[in-house]
PDB file of C-alpha atoms and ligand atoms in Angstrom:
ATOM      1  CA  MET A   1     -74.232  28.475 -88.780  1.00 94.00           C
ATOM      2  CA  ARG A   2     -71.255  27.631 -90.979  1.00 96.00           C
ATOM      3  CA  ALA A   3     -71.262  25.006 -93.740  1.00 97.00           C
ATOM      4  CA  ARG A   4     -68.570  23.557 -95.947  1.00 98.00           C
ATOM      5  CA  CYS A   5     -68.233  20.716 -98.437  1.00 98.00           C
ATOM      6  CA  PHE A   6     -65.362  18.644 -99.770  1.00 98.00           C
ATOM      7  CA  ASP A   7     -64.779  15.373-101.620  1.00 98.00           C
ATOM      8  CA  GLU A   8     -63.068  12.191-100.481  1.00 98.00           C
ATOM      9  CA  GLN A   9     -61.760   9.101-102.290  1.00 98.00           C
ATOM     10  CA  TRP A  10     -62.028   5.715-100.608  1.00 98.00           C
ATOM     11  CA  PRO A  11     -60.188   2.867-102.398  1.00 98.00           C
ATOM     12  CA  LEU A  12     -62.079  -0.440-102.525  1.00 98.00           C
ATOM     13  CA  ARG A  13     -60.614  -3.721-101.281  1.00 97.00           C
ATOM     14  CA  THR A  14     -61.679  -5.374-104.516  1.00 95.00           C
ATOM     15  CA  ALA A  15     -63.287  -4.172-107.760  1.00 96.00           C
ATOM     16  CA  PHE A  16     -67.057  -3.592-107.620  1.00 96.00           C
ATOM     17  CA  VAL A  17     -68.491  -4.882-110.917  1.00 95.00           C
ATOM     18  CA  ILE A  18     -72.088  -4.377-112.033  1.00 95.00           C
ATOM     19  CA  SER A  19     -73.787  -4.383-115.452  1.00 91.00           C
ATOM     20  CA  ARG A  20     -72.753  -0.764-116.055  1.00 92.00           C
ATOM     21  CA  GLY A  21     -69.042  -1.276-115.379  1.00 94.00           C
ATOM     22  CA  ALA A  22     -66.405  -1.620-112.657  1.00 96.00           C
ATOM     23  CA  ARG A  23     -65.289   0.713-109.872  1.00 96.00           C
ATOM     24  CA  THR A  24     -62.103   0.600-107.806  1.00 97.00           C
ATOM     25  CA  GLU A  25     -62.847   3.490-105.464  1.00 97.00           C
ATOM     26  CA  ALA A  26     -65.787   5.228-103.844  1.00 98.00           C
ATOM     27  CA  GLN A  27     -65.916   8.948-104.516  1.00 98.00           C
ATOM     28  CA  VAL A  28     -68.029  10.765-101.965  1.00 98.00           C
ATOM     29  CA  VAL A  29     -68.868  14.365-101.133  1.00 98.00           C
ATOM     30  CA  VAL A  30     -69.121  15.400 -97.494  1.00 98.00           C
ATOM     31  CA  VAL A  31     -71.017  18.367 -96.050  1.00 98.00           C
ATOM     32  CA  GLU A  32     -70.327  19.679 -92.559  1.00 98.00           C
ATOM     33  CA  VAL A  33     -72.555  22.208 -90.821  1.00 98.00           C
ATOM     34  CA  SER A  34     -71.584  23.757 -87.518  1.00 98.00           C
ATOM     35  CA  ASP A  35     -72.850  26.357 -85.100  1.00 97.00           C
ATOM     36  CA  GLY A  36     -69.391  26.509 -83.512  1.00 96.00           C
ATOM     37  CA  ASP A  37     -70.530  24.030 -80.893  1.00 96.00           C
ATOM     38  CA  VAL A  38     -72.088  21.004 -82.605  1.00 96.00           C
ATOM     39  CA  ILE A  39     -70.994  19.659 -86.030  1.00 97.00           C
ATOM     40  CA  GLY A  40     -73.447  17.826 -88.292  1.00 97.00           C
ATOM     41  CA  VAL A  41     -72.060  15.632 -91.063  1.00 98.00           C
ATOM     42  CA  GLY A  42     -73.678  14.311 -94.234  1.00 98.00           C
ATOM     43  CA  GLU A  43     -72.263  12.270 -97.101  1.00 98.00           C
ATOM     44  CA  CYS A  44     -73.379  11.521-100.636  1.00 98.00           C
ATOM     45  CA  THR A  45     -72.142   9.468-103.572  1.00 98.00           C
ATOM     46  CA  PRO A  46     -72.555  11.300-106.917  1.00 98.00           C
ATOM     47  CA  TYR A  47     -73.742   8.843-109.580  1.00 97.00           C
ATOM     48  CA  ALA A  48     -73.020   9.222-113.297  1.00 96.00           C
ATOM     49  CA  ARG A  49     -76.211   7.308-114.207  1.00 96.00           C
ATOM     50  CA  TYR A  50     -78.129  10.280-112.826  1.00 97.00           C
ATOM     51  CA  GLY A  51     -75.897  12.875-114.497  1.00 98.00           C
ATOM     52  CA  GLU A  52     -73.878  13.551-111.371  1.00 98.00           C
ATOM     53  CA  SER A  53     -70.145  13.881-110.736  1.00 98.00           C
ATOM     54  CA  VAL A  54     -68.094  15.001-107.739  1.00 98.00           C
ATOM     55  CA  ALA A  55     -67.533  18.326-109.532  1.00 98.00           C
ATOM     56  CA  SER A  56     -71.219  18.856-110.362  1.00 98.00           C
ATOM     57  CA  VAL A  57     -72.298  18.070-106.802  1.00 98.00           C
ATOM     58  CA  LEU A  58     -69.700  20.392-105.243  1.00 98.00           C
ATOM     59  CA  HIS A  59     -70.804  23.079-107.697  1.00 98.00           C
ATOM     60  CA  GLN A  60     -74.479  22.522-106.827  1.00 98.00           C
ATOM     61  CA  LEU A  61     -73.754  22.761-103.111  1.00 98.00           C
ATOM     62  CA  GLN A  62     -71.737  25.989-103.113  1.00 97.00           C
ATOM     63  CA  PRO A  63     -74.606  28.519-103.260  1.00 96.00           C
ATOM     64  CA  LEU A  64     -76.632  26.504-100.724  1.00 97.00           C
ATOM     65  CA  LEU A  65     -73.850  26.580 -98.133  1.00 96.00           C
ATOM     66  CA  LYS A  66     -74.234  30.324 -98.015  1.00 95.00           C
ATOM     67  CA  GLU A  67     -77.998  29.945 -97.579  1.00 97.00           C
ATOM     68  CA  VAL A  68     -77.375  27.605 -94.641  1.00 97.00           C
ATOM     69  CA  ALA A  69     -75.166  30.310 -93.114  1.00 95.00           C
ATOM     70  CA  ASP A  70     -78.116  32.680 -93.601  1.00 95.00           C
ATOM     71  CA  GLY A  71     -80.448  30.312 -91.725  1.00 95.00           C
ATOM     72  CA  LEU A  72     -81.854  27.896 -94.345  1.00 97.00           C
ATOM     73  CA  THR A  73     -83.645  25.044 -92.557  1.00 96.00           C
ATOM     74  CA  ARG A  74     -83.918  21.395 -93.567  1.00 97.00           C
ATOM     75  CA  GLU A  75     -87.583  21.914 -94.442  1.00 97.00           C
ATOM     76  CA  GLN A  76     -86.767  24.895 -96.666  1.00 97.00           C
ATOM     77  CA  LEU A  77     -83.936  22.960 -98.315  1.00 98.00           C
ATOM     78  CA  GLN A  78     -86.471  20.594 -99.902  1.00 98.00           C
ATOM     79  CA  LEU A  79     -87.821  23.499-101.969  1.00 96.00           C
ATOM     80  CA  HIS A  80     -84.438  25.050-102.744  1.00 95.00           C
ATOM     81  CA  MET A  81     -82.724  22.088-104.336  1.00 97.00           C
ATOM     82  CA  PRO A  82     -83.781  19.169-106.553  1.00 98.00           C
ATOM     83  CA  ALA A  83     -83.583  15.573-105.288  1.00 98.00           C
ATOM     84  CA  GLY A  84     -80.195  13.934-105.780  1.00 98.00           C
ATOM     85  CA  ALA A  85     -76.812  13.401-104.173  1.00 98.00           C
ATOM     86  CA  ALA A  86     -76.039  17.059-103.409  1.00 98.00           C
ATOM     87  CA  ARG A  87     -79.239  17.632-101.443  1.00 98.00           C
ATOM     88  CA  ASN A  88     -78.707  14.314 -99.674  1.00 98.00           C
ATOM     89  CA  ALA A  89     -75.351  15.363 -98.194  1.00 98.00           C
ATOM     90  CA  LEU A  90     -76.739  18.697 -96.991  1.00 98.00           C
ATOM     91  CA  ASP A  91     -80.064  17.291 -95.750  1.00 98.00           C
ATOM     92  CA  CYS A  92     -78.273  14.584 -93.751  1.00 98.00           C
ATOM     93  CA  ALA A  93     -75.758  17.083 -92.340  1.00 98.00           C
ATOM     94  CA  LEU A  94     -78.644  19.243 -91.082  1.00 98.00           C
ATOM     95  CA  MET A  95     -80.470  16.184 -89.699  1.00 97.00           C
ATOM     96  CA  ASP A  96     -77.282  15.004 -87.972  1.00 97.00           C
ATOM     97  CA  TRP A  97     -76.810  18.458 -86.465  1.00 97.00           C
ATOM     98  CA  GLU A  98     -80.436  18.533 -85.254  1.00 96.00           C
ATOM     99  CA  SER A  99     -80.237  15.101 -83.628  1.00 95.00           C
ATOM    100  CA  LYS A 100     -76.893  15.867 -81.953  1.00 95.00           C
ATOM    101  CA  LYS A 101     -78.346  19.131 -80.698  1.00 94.00           C
ATOM    102  CA  GLU A 102     -81.212  17.176 -79.155  1.00 93.00           C
ATOM    103  CA  GLY A 103     -78.722  14.868 -77.445  1.00 90.00           C
ATOM    104  CA  HIS A 104     -77.528  11.924 -79.465  1.00 74.00           C
ATOM    105  CA  GLN A 105     -79.140   8.621 -78.633  1.00 79.00           C
ATOM    106  CA  LEU A 106     -78.427   5.031 -79.500  1.00 85.00           C
ATOM    107  CA  PRO A 107     -80.886   4.153 -82.260  1.00 92.00           C
ATOM    108  CA  SER A 108     -83.395   1.391 -81.653  1.00 90.00           C
ATOM    109  CA  PRO A 109     -82.828  -1.231 -82.887  1.00 95.00           C
ATOM    110  CA  SER A 110     -79.036  -0.912 -82.797  1.00 96.00           C
ATOM    111  CA  VAL A 111     -78.561  -3.819 -85.206  1.00 98.00           C
ATOM    112  CA  LEU A 112     -79.990  -4.288 -88.708  1.00 98.00           C
ATOM    113  CA  SER A 113     -79.739  -7.149 -91.160  1.00 97.00           C
ATOM    114  CA  THR A 114     -78.142  -6.566 -94.557  1.00 98.00           C
ATOM    115  CA  VAL A 115     -77.775  -8.489 -97.766  1.00 97.00           C
ATOM    116  CA  GLN A 116     -74.288  -9.437 -98.901  1.00 96.00           C
ATOM    117  CA  THR A 117     -73.667  -8.278-102.461  1.00 97.00           C
ATOM    118  CA  LEU A 118     -71.977 -10.579-104.989  1.00 97.00           C
ATOM    119  CA  VAL A 119     -70.615  -8.680-107.985  1.00 97.00           C
ATOM    120  CA  VAL A 120     -70.733  -9.806-111.628  1.00 97.00           C
ATOM    121  CA  ASP A 121     -68.176 -12.545-112.257  1.00 97.00           C
ATOM    122  CA  SER A 122     -67.926 -16.047-113.721  1.00 98.00           C
ATOM    123  CA  PRO A 123     -70.467 -18.590-112.372  1.00 98.00           C
ATOM    124  CA  GLU A 124     -67.630 -20.370-110.520  1.00 98.00           C
ATOM    125  CA  ALA A 125     -66.332 -17.165-108.948  1.00 98.00           C
ATOM    126  CA  MET A 126     -69.823 -16.061-107.916  1.00 98.00           C
ATOM    127  CA  ALA A 127     -70.460 -19.478-106.392  1.00 98.00           C
ATOM    128  CA  GLY A 128     -67.172 -19.184-104.495  1.00 98.00           C
ATOM    129  CA  ALA A 129     -68.122 -15.717-103.236  1.00 98.00           C
ATOM    130  CA  ALA A 130     -71.539 -17.046-102.180  1.00 98.00           C
ATOM    131  CA  GLN A 131     -69.937 -19.889-100.244  1.00 98.00           C
ATOM    132  CA  THR A 132     -67.562 -17.495 -98.487  1.00 97.00           C
ATOM    133  CA  ALA A 133     -70.426 -15.142 -97.606  1.00 97.00           C
ATOM    134  CA  VAL A 134     -72.643 -17.899 -96.236  1.00 98.00           C
ATOM    135  CA  ALA A 135     -69.739 -19.368 -94.233  1.00 97.00           C
ATOM    136  CA  ALA A 136     -69.306 -15.877 -92.718  1.00 96.00           C
ATOM    137  CA  GLY A 137     -72.958 -15.860 -91.656  1.00 96.00           C
ATOM    138  CA  ALA A 138     -74.784 -14.105 -94.501  1.00 97.00           C
ATOM    139  CA  ASP A 139     -78.308 -15.396 -95.107  1.00 96.00           C
ATOM    140  CA  VAL A 140     -79.441 -13.061 -97.909  1.00 98.00           C
ATOM    141  CA  LEU A 141     -77.288 -12.714-101.033  1.00 98.00           C
ATOM    142  CA  LYS A 142     -77.785 -10.020-103.654  1.00 98.00           C
ATOM    143  CA  LEU A 143     -76.398 -11.024-107.041  1.00 98.00           C
ATOM    144  CA  LYS A 144     -75.364  -8.304-109.443  1.00 97.00           C
ATOM    145  CA  LEU A 145     -75.932  -9.567-112.991  1.00 97.00           C
ATOM    146  CA  ASP A 146     -75.568  -8.285-116.528  1.00 97.00           C
ATOM    147  CA  ASP A 147     -77.370  -9.695-119.563  1.00 97.00           C
ATOM    148  CA  ARG A 148     -75.183 -12.795-119.962  1.00 96.00           C
ATOM    149  CA  HIS A 149     -75.007 -16.236-118.306  1.00 97.00           C
ATOM    150  CA  VAL A 150     -77.940 -15.429-116.053  1.00 97.00           C
ATOM    151  CA  GLN A 151     -79.134 -19.014-115.598  1.00 97.00           C
ATOM    152  CA  GLU A 152     -75.574 -20.338-115.157  1.00 98.00           C
ATOM    153  CA  ARG A 153     -74.625 -17.750-112.582  1.00 98.00           C
ATOM    154  CA  VAL A 154     -77.778 -18.024-110.500  1.00 98.00           C
ATOM    155  CA  SER A 155     -77.740 -21.855-110.639  1.00 98.00           C
ATOM    156  CA  ALA A 156     -74.099 -21.904-109.509  1.00 98.00           C
ATOM    157  CA  VAL A 157     -74.849 -19.585-106.594  1.00 98.00           C
ATOM    158  CA  ARG A 158     -77.978 -21.526-105.669  1.00 98.00           C
ATOM    159  CA  ALA A 159     -75.983 -24.785-105.599  1.00 98.00           C
ATOM    160  CA  ALA A 160     -73.288 -23.167-103.445  1.00 98.00           C
ATOM    161  CA  ALA A 161     -75.818 -21.563-101.075  1.00 98.00           C
ATOM    162  CA  PRO A 162     -78.913 -23.793-101.021  1.00 98.00           C
ATOM    163  CA  ASP A 163     -80.446 -22.183 -97.921  1.00 97.00           C
ATOM    164  CA  ALA A 164     -79.706 -18.517 -98.626  1.00 98.00           C
ATOM    165  CA  ARG A 165     -82.398 -16.098 -99.740  1.00 98.00           C
ATOM    166  CA  LEU A 166     -81.407 -14.716-103.129  1.00 98.00           C
ATOM    167  CA  VAL A 167     -82.188 -11.382-104.719  1.00 98.00           C
ATOM    168  CA  ILE A 168     -81.032 -10.320-108.177  1.00 98.00           C
ATOM    169  CA  ASP A 169     -80.064  -6.846-109.385  1.00 98.00           C
ATOM    170  CA  ALA A 170     -79.827  -6.475-113.167  1.00 97.00           C
ATOM    171  CA  ASN A 171     -79.222  -2.699-113.074  1.00 97.00           C
ATOM    172  CA  GLU A 172     -81.387  -2.144-116.204  1.00 98.00           C
ATOM    173  CA  ALA A 173     -79.377  -4.591-118.331  1.00 97.00           C
ATOM    174  CA  TRP A 174     -82.140  -6.973-119.450  1.00 98.00           C
ATOM    175  CA  ARG A 175     -84.619  -6.786-122.316  1.00 97.00           C
ATOM    176  CA  ALA A 176     -88.366  -7.161-122.379  1.00 96.00           C
ATOM    177  CA  GLU A 177     -88.253 -10.091-124.874  1.00 95.00           C
ATOM    178  CA  THR A 178     -86.386 -12.401-122.501  1.00 94.00           C
ATOM    179  CA  LEU A 179     -87.906 -11.207-119.242  1.00 97.00           C
ATOM    180  CA  LEU A 180     -90.665 -13.791-118.883  1.00 95.00           C
ATOM    181  CA  GLN A 181     -88.363 -16.773-119.408  1.00 95.00           C
ATOM    182  CA  ARG A 182     -85.788 -15.318-117.037  1.00 96.00           C
ATOM    183  CA  CYS A 183     -88.381 -14.593-114.348  1.00 97.00           C
ATOM    184  CA  ASN A 184     -89.725 -18.136-114.575  1.00 96.00           C
ATOM    185  CA  ASP A 185     -86.185 -19.540-114.304  1.00 96.00           C
ATOM    186  CA  LEU A 186     -85.389 -17.349-111.304  1.00 97.00           C
ATOM    187  CA  SER A 187     -88.633 -18.277-109.662  1.00 96.00           C
ATOM    188  CA  GLU A 188     -87.825 -21.976-110.051  1.00 96.00           C
ATOM    189  CA  LEU A 189     -84.422 -21.376-108.447  1.00 97.00           C
ATOM    190  CA  GLY A 190     -86.201 -19.853-105.468  1.00 97.00           C
ATOM    191  CA  VAL A 191     -85.099 -16.272-106.095  1.00 98.00           C
ATOM    192  CA  SER A 192     -87.072 -13.964-103.810  1.00 98.00           C
ATOM    193  CA  MET A 193     -86.895 -10.706-105.711  1.00 98.00           C
ATOM    194  CA  LEU A 194     -85.629  -9.104-108.933  1.00 98.00           C
ATOM    195  CA  GLU A 195     -84.391  -5.526-108.905  1.00 98.00           C
ATOM    196  CA  GLN A 196     -84.694  -3.224-111.931  1.00 98.00           C
ATOM    197  CA  PRO A 197     -84.480  -5.707-114.814  1.00 98.00           C
ATOM    198  CA  LEU A 198     -85.329  -3.226-117.585  1.00 98.00           C
ATOM    199  CA  PRO A 199     -84.061   0.265-118.384  1.00 98.00           C
ATOM    200  CA  ALA A 200     -86.178   2.840-116.533  1.00 98.00           C
ATOM    201  CA  SER A 201     -87.311   4.176-119.922  1.00 98.00           C
ATOM    202  CA  GLU A 202     -88.885   0.776-120.734  1.00 97.00           C
ATOM    203  CA  ASP A 203     -90.842   0.451-117.519  1.00 95.00           C
ATOM    204  CA  ALA A 204     -94.234   0.596-119.204  1.00 96.00           C
ATOM    205  CA  PHE A 205     -93.743  -3.015-120.320  1.00 97.00           C
ATOM    206  CA  LEU A 206     -94.069  -4.160-116.703  1.00 97.00           C
ATOM    207  CA  GLU A 207     -97.651  -2.905-116.514  1.00 96.00           C
ATOM    208  CA  THR A 208     -99.056  -5.684-118.679  1.00 94.00           C
ATOM    209  CA  PHE A 209     -96.490  -8.300-117.697  1.00 93.00           C
ATOM    210  CA  GLU A 210     -97.481 -10.943-115.150  1.00 91.00           C
ATOM    211  CA  HIS A 211     -94.796 -11.023-112.468  1.00 92.00           C
ATOM    212  CA  PRO A 212     -93.759 -14.556-111.442  1.00 93.00           C
ATOM    213  CA  LEU A 213     -91.753 -12.976-108.590  1.00 96.00           C
ATOM    214  CA  THR A 214     -91.500  -9.634-106.808  1.00 97.00           C
ATOM    215  CA  ILE A 215     -89.963  -6.919-108.976  1.00 98.00           C
ATOM    216  CA  CYS A 216     -88.344  -3.893-107.330  1.00 98.00           C
ATOM    217  CA  ALA A 217     -87.783  -0.423-108.810  1.00 98.00           C
ATOM    218  CA  ASP A 218     -84.368   1.115-108.235  1.00 98.00           C
ATOM    219  CA  GLU A 219     -83.232   3.333-111.118  1.00 98.00           C
ATOM    220  CA  SER A 220     -86.939   4.029-111.786  1.00 98.00           C
ATOM    221  CA  CYS A 221     -87.689   5.306-108.270  1.00 98.00           C
ATOM    222  CA  HIS A 222     -86.256   8.532-106.907  1.00 98.00           C
ATOM    223  CA  THR A 223     -88.969  10.433-105.015  1.00 98.00           C
ATOM    224  CA  ARG A 224     -92.704  10.437-104.258  1.00 98.00           C
ATOM    225  CA  ASP A 225     -93.272  11.961-107.709  1.00 98.00           C
ATOM    226  CA  ASP A 226     -92.455   8.571-109.265  1.00 98.00           C
ATOM    227  CA  LEU A 227     -94.968   6.542-107.259  1.00 98.00           C
ATOM    228  CA  PRO A 228     -98.135   6.968-109.357  1.00 98.00           C
ATOM    229  CA  LYS A 229     -96.438   5.226-112.306  1.00 97.00           C
ATOM    230  CA  LEU A 230     -94.539   2.666-110.275  1.00 98.00           C
ATOM    231  CA  VAL A 231     -97.524   1.316-108.416  1.00 97.00           C
ATOM    232  CA  LYS A 232     -98.813  -0.399-111.569  1.00 95.00           C
ATOM    233  CA  ARG A 233     -95.396  -1.760-112.538  1.00 98.00           C
ATOM    234  CA  TYR A 234     -93.603  -2.902-109.386  1.00 98.00           C
ATOM    235  CA  GLU A 235     -94.296  -4.551-106.031  1.00 98.00           C
ATOM    236  CA  MET A 236     -91.335  -2.973-104.242  1.00 98.00           C
ATOM    237  CA  ILE A 237     -89.186   0.171-104.382  1.00 98.00           C
ATOM    238  CA  ASN A 238     -85.529   0.588-103.436  1.00 98.00           C
ATOM    239  CA  ILE A 239     -85.141   3.765-101.388  1.00 98.00           C
ATOM    240  CA  LYS A 240     -81.671   5.314-101.418  1.00 98.00           C
ATOM    241  CA  LEU A 241     -80.899   8.660 -99.858  1.00 98.00           C
ATOM    242  CA  ASP A 242     -78.724   9.644-102.820  1.00 98.00           C
ATOM    243  CA  LYS A 243     -81.809   9.418-105.046  1.00 98.00           C
ATOM    244  CA  THR A 244     -84.377  10.946-102.687  1.00 98.00           C
ATOM    245  CA  GLY A 245     -82.058  13.824-101.849  1.00 98.00           C
ATOM    246  CA  GLY A 246     -81.816  12.970 -98.179  1.00 98.00           C
ATOM    247  CA  ILE A 247     -83.520  11.325 -95.233  1.00 98.00           C
ATOM    248  CA  THR A 248     -86.329  13.923 -95.145  1.00 98.00           C
ATOM    249  CA  GLU A 249     -87.793  12.906 -98.528  1.00 98.00           C
ATOM    250  CA  ALA A 250     -86.822   9.256 -97.940  1.00 98.00           C
ATOM    251  CA  MET A 251     -89.088   9.060 -94.864  1.00 98.00           C
ATOM    252  CA  ALA A 252     -91.940  10.714 -96.756  1.00 98.00           C
ATOM    253  CA  LEU A 253     -91.398   8.358 -99.695  1.00 98.00           C
ATOM    254  CA  ALA A 254     -91.497   5.324 -97.386  1.00 98.00           C
ATOM    255  CA  ASP A 255     -94.789   6.504 -95.871  1.00 98.00           C
ATOM    256  CA  GLU A 256     -96.461   7.113 -99.202  1.00 98.00           C
ATOM    257  CA  ALA A 257     -95.154   3.873-100.733  1.00 98.00           C
ATOM    258  CA  ALA A 258     -96.503   1.890 -97.791  1.00 98.00           C
ATOM    259  CA  ASN A 259     -99.896   3.586 -98.180  1.00 98.00           C
ATOM    260  CA  LEU A 260     -99.923   2.456-101.806  1.00 98.00           C
ATOM    261  CA  GLY A 261     -99.129  -1.126-100.830  1.00 98.00           C
ATOM    262  CA  LEU A 262     -95.554  -1.098-102.145  1.00 98.00           C
ATOM    263  CA  GLU A 263     -92.929  -3.007-100.205  1.00 98.00           C
ATOM    264  CA  ILE A 264     -89.683  -1.243 -99.367  1.00 98.00           C
ATOM    265  CA  MET A 265     -86.051  -2.075 -99.836  1.00 98.00           C
ATOM    266  CA  LEU A 266     -83.450   0.205 -98.280  1.00 98.00           C
ATOM    267  CA  GLY A 267     -80.328   0.550-100.414  1.00 98.00           C
ATOM    268  CA  CYS A 268     -77.043   2.396-100.541  1.00 98.00           C
ATOM    269  CA  MET A 269     -74.290   3.350-102.964  1.00 97.00           C
ATOM    270  CA  LEU A 270     -70.564   2.696-102.482  1.00 98.00           C
ATOM    271  CA  CYS A 271     -70.202   4.787 -99.345  1.00 98.00           C
ATOM    272  CA  THR A 272     -68.716   4.989 -95.870  1.00 98.00           C
ATOM    273  CA  SER A 273     -70.487   4.151 -92.613  1.00 98.00           C
ATOM    274  CA  ARG A 274     -71.592   7.809 -92.398  1.00 98.00           C
ATOM    275  CA  ALA A 275     -74.133   7.227 -95.176  1.00 98.00           C
ATOM    276  CA  ILE A 276     -75.495   4.059 -93.531  1.00 98.00           C
ATOM    277  CA  ARG A 277     -75.960   5.840 -90.192  1.00 97.00           C
ATOM    278  CA  ALA A 278     -77.996   8.506 -91.986  1.00 98.00           C
ATOM    279  CA  ALA A 279     -80.335   5.889 -93.506  1.00 98.00           C
ATOM    280  CA  TRP A 280     -80.708   3.949 -90.224  1.00 98.00           C
ATOM    281  CA  PRO A 281     -84.144   5.387 -89.269  1.00 96.00           C
ATOM    282  CA  LEU A 282     -85.648   3.559 -92.260  1.00 97.00           C
ATOM    283  CA  GLY A 283     -84.109   0.228 -91.265  1.00 97.00           C
ATOM    284  CA  THR A 284     -87.217  -1.226 -89.654  1.00 96.00           C
ATOM    285  CA  ARG A 285     -89.474  -0.292 -92.572  1.00 97.00           C
ATOM    286  CA  ALA A 286     -87.780  -2.402 -95.238  1.00 97.00           C
ATOM    287  CA  SER A 287     -88.345  -5.998 -96.395  1.00 97.00           C
ATOM    288  CA  PHE A 288     -84.757  -6.072 -97.681  1.00 97.00           C
ATOM    289  CA  LEU A 289     -81.824  -4.014 -96.493  1.00 98.00           C
ATOM    290  CA  ASP A 290     -78.846  -3.537 -98.760  1.00 98.00           C
ATOM    291  CA  LEU A 291     -76.424  -1.653 -96.546  1.00 98.00           C
ATOM    292  CA  ASP A 292     -73.124  -3.389 -97.265  1.00 97.00           C
ATOM    293  CA  GLY A 293     -71.540  -0.459 -99.185  1.00 98.00           C
ATOM    294  CA  PRO A 294     -68.883   0.205 -96.509  1.00 98.00           C
ATOM    295  CA  THR A 295     -67.770  -3.450 -96.532  1.00 97.00           C
ATOM    296  CA  TRP A 296     -66.335  -2.881-100.015  1.00 97.00           C
ATOM    297  CA  LEU A 297     -63.958  -0.175 -98.783  1.00 98.00           C
ATOM    298  CA  ALA A 298     -60.338  -0.889 -97.904  1.00 98.00           C
ATOM    299  CA  SER A 299     -60.866   1.381 -94.887  1.00 98.00           C
ATOM    300  CA  ASP A 300     -63.837   3.238 -93.389  1.00 98.00           C
ATOM    301  CA  VAL A 301     -64.509   6.388 -91.387  1.00 98.00           C
ATOM    302  CA  GLU A 302     -63.929   6.475 -87.632  1.00 96.00           C
ATOM    303  CA  PRO A 303     -65.883   5.165 -85.875  1.00 94.00           C
ATOM    304  CA  PRO A 304     -67.018   2.590 -88.436  1.00 98.00           C
ATOM    305  CA  LEU A 305     -70.198   0.558 -88.158  1.00 98.00           C
ATOM    306  CA  ARG A 306     -69.470  -3.100 -87.468  1.00 98.00           C
ATOM    307  CA  PHE A 307     -70.517  -5.537 -90.204  1.00 97.00           C
ATOM    308  CA  GLU A 308     -70.642  -9.167 -89.216  1.00 96.00           C
ATOM    309  CA  ALA A 309     -72.533 -12.276 -90.300  1.00 94.00           C
ATOM    310  CA  GLY A 310     -75.173 -10.518 -92.393  1.00 96.00           C
ATOM    311  CA  ARG A 311     -75.801  -7.868 -89.745  1.00 97.00           C
ATOM    312  CA  VAL A 312     -74.679  -4.296 -89.218  1.00 98.00           C
ATOM    313  CA  TYR A 313     -74.170  -3.074 -85.654  1.00 98.00           C
ATOM    314  CA  TRP A 314     -74.382   0.574 -84.587  1.00 96.00           C
ATOM    315  CA  THR A 315     -71.199   1.433 -82.697  1.00 91.00           C
TER     316      THR A 315
HETATM  317 MG1   MG B 401     -80.042  -1.600-107.699  1.00 95.08          MG
END
């Protein structure tokens, strides 16, 4: 077995703005494993919020590539590397290699729904983006918000898209003092779910807080180790392979979360279609799927997945 890793930059078609800041390109790290016959590919997106960079992930992967050459299996990998982007790329490369070795099959189902993300902007601009998305067939909109103009932005989007299901992602930007009022407002506007309103470090507040709508853990949920705390604080968890450190732990996390009565959202980072293919096996387990990362890129890998009208089609 041979393994190698390298980074890639994928310019976005338009800036991706969330509460933490703006991005104009996706920076990913790719791992390829090969037995000289079949090549397995995995991709990850290093995330500064979790102390990761392209350089740190490449550095983390180097010694493991040699272990793969010496016969390290996907099961062993889980014990050799912590959860995070680096393990994700390698885990998914090994999984891809295994499934190709077994004879590649069209996944079932071959189409999944996905939310359409609206990035932080003025209420008017977000309403315009909502209208465009709904006209293109989207039926679930995910609004990125920061701590300002929450009511104005959500009201504007609701007016522009009266029939769409709405979910909100605050990316840890809100405060405990204003949470109840905000949740009541969102609930009145028919918002279905609120993702990670508070900083992960302030999660304990949610334990004694009555939830007027479903609240989903994203930054607070990485692996199964987080579940005992989360179960008292959230109704839903957002599973992303870059946090779990690959599809292997992601599947185990989904099983254990379901056993605990937590709903599942399947999410992604800014990524190419490679990363969405890797997460596909979890597609039928989730109440919400947020897989539109590749639609933000100016161009995608070949062959790309096809995104159309709030759906993503395996190609
Ligand atoms: Mg999120």
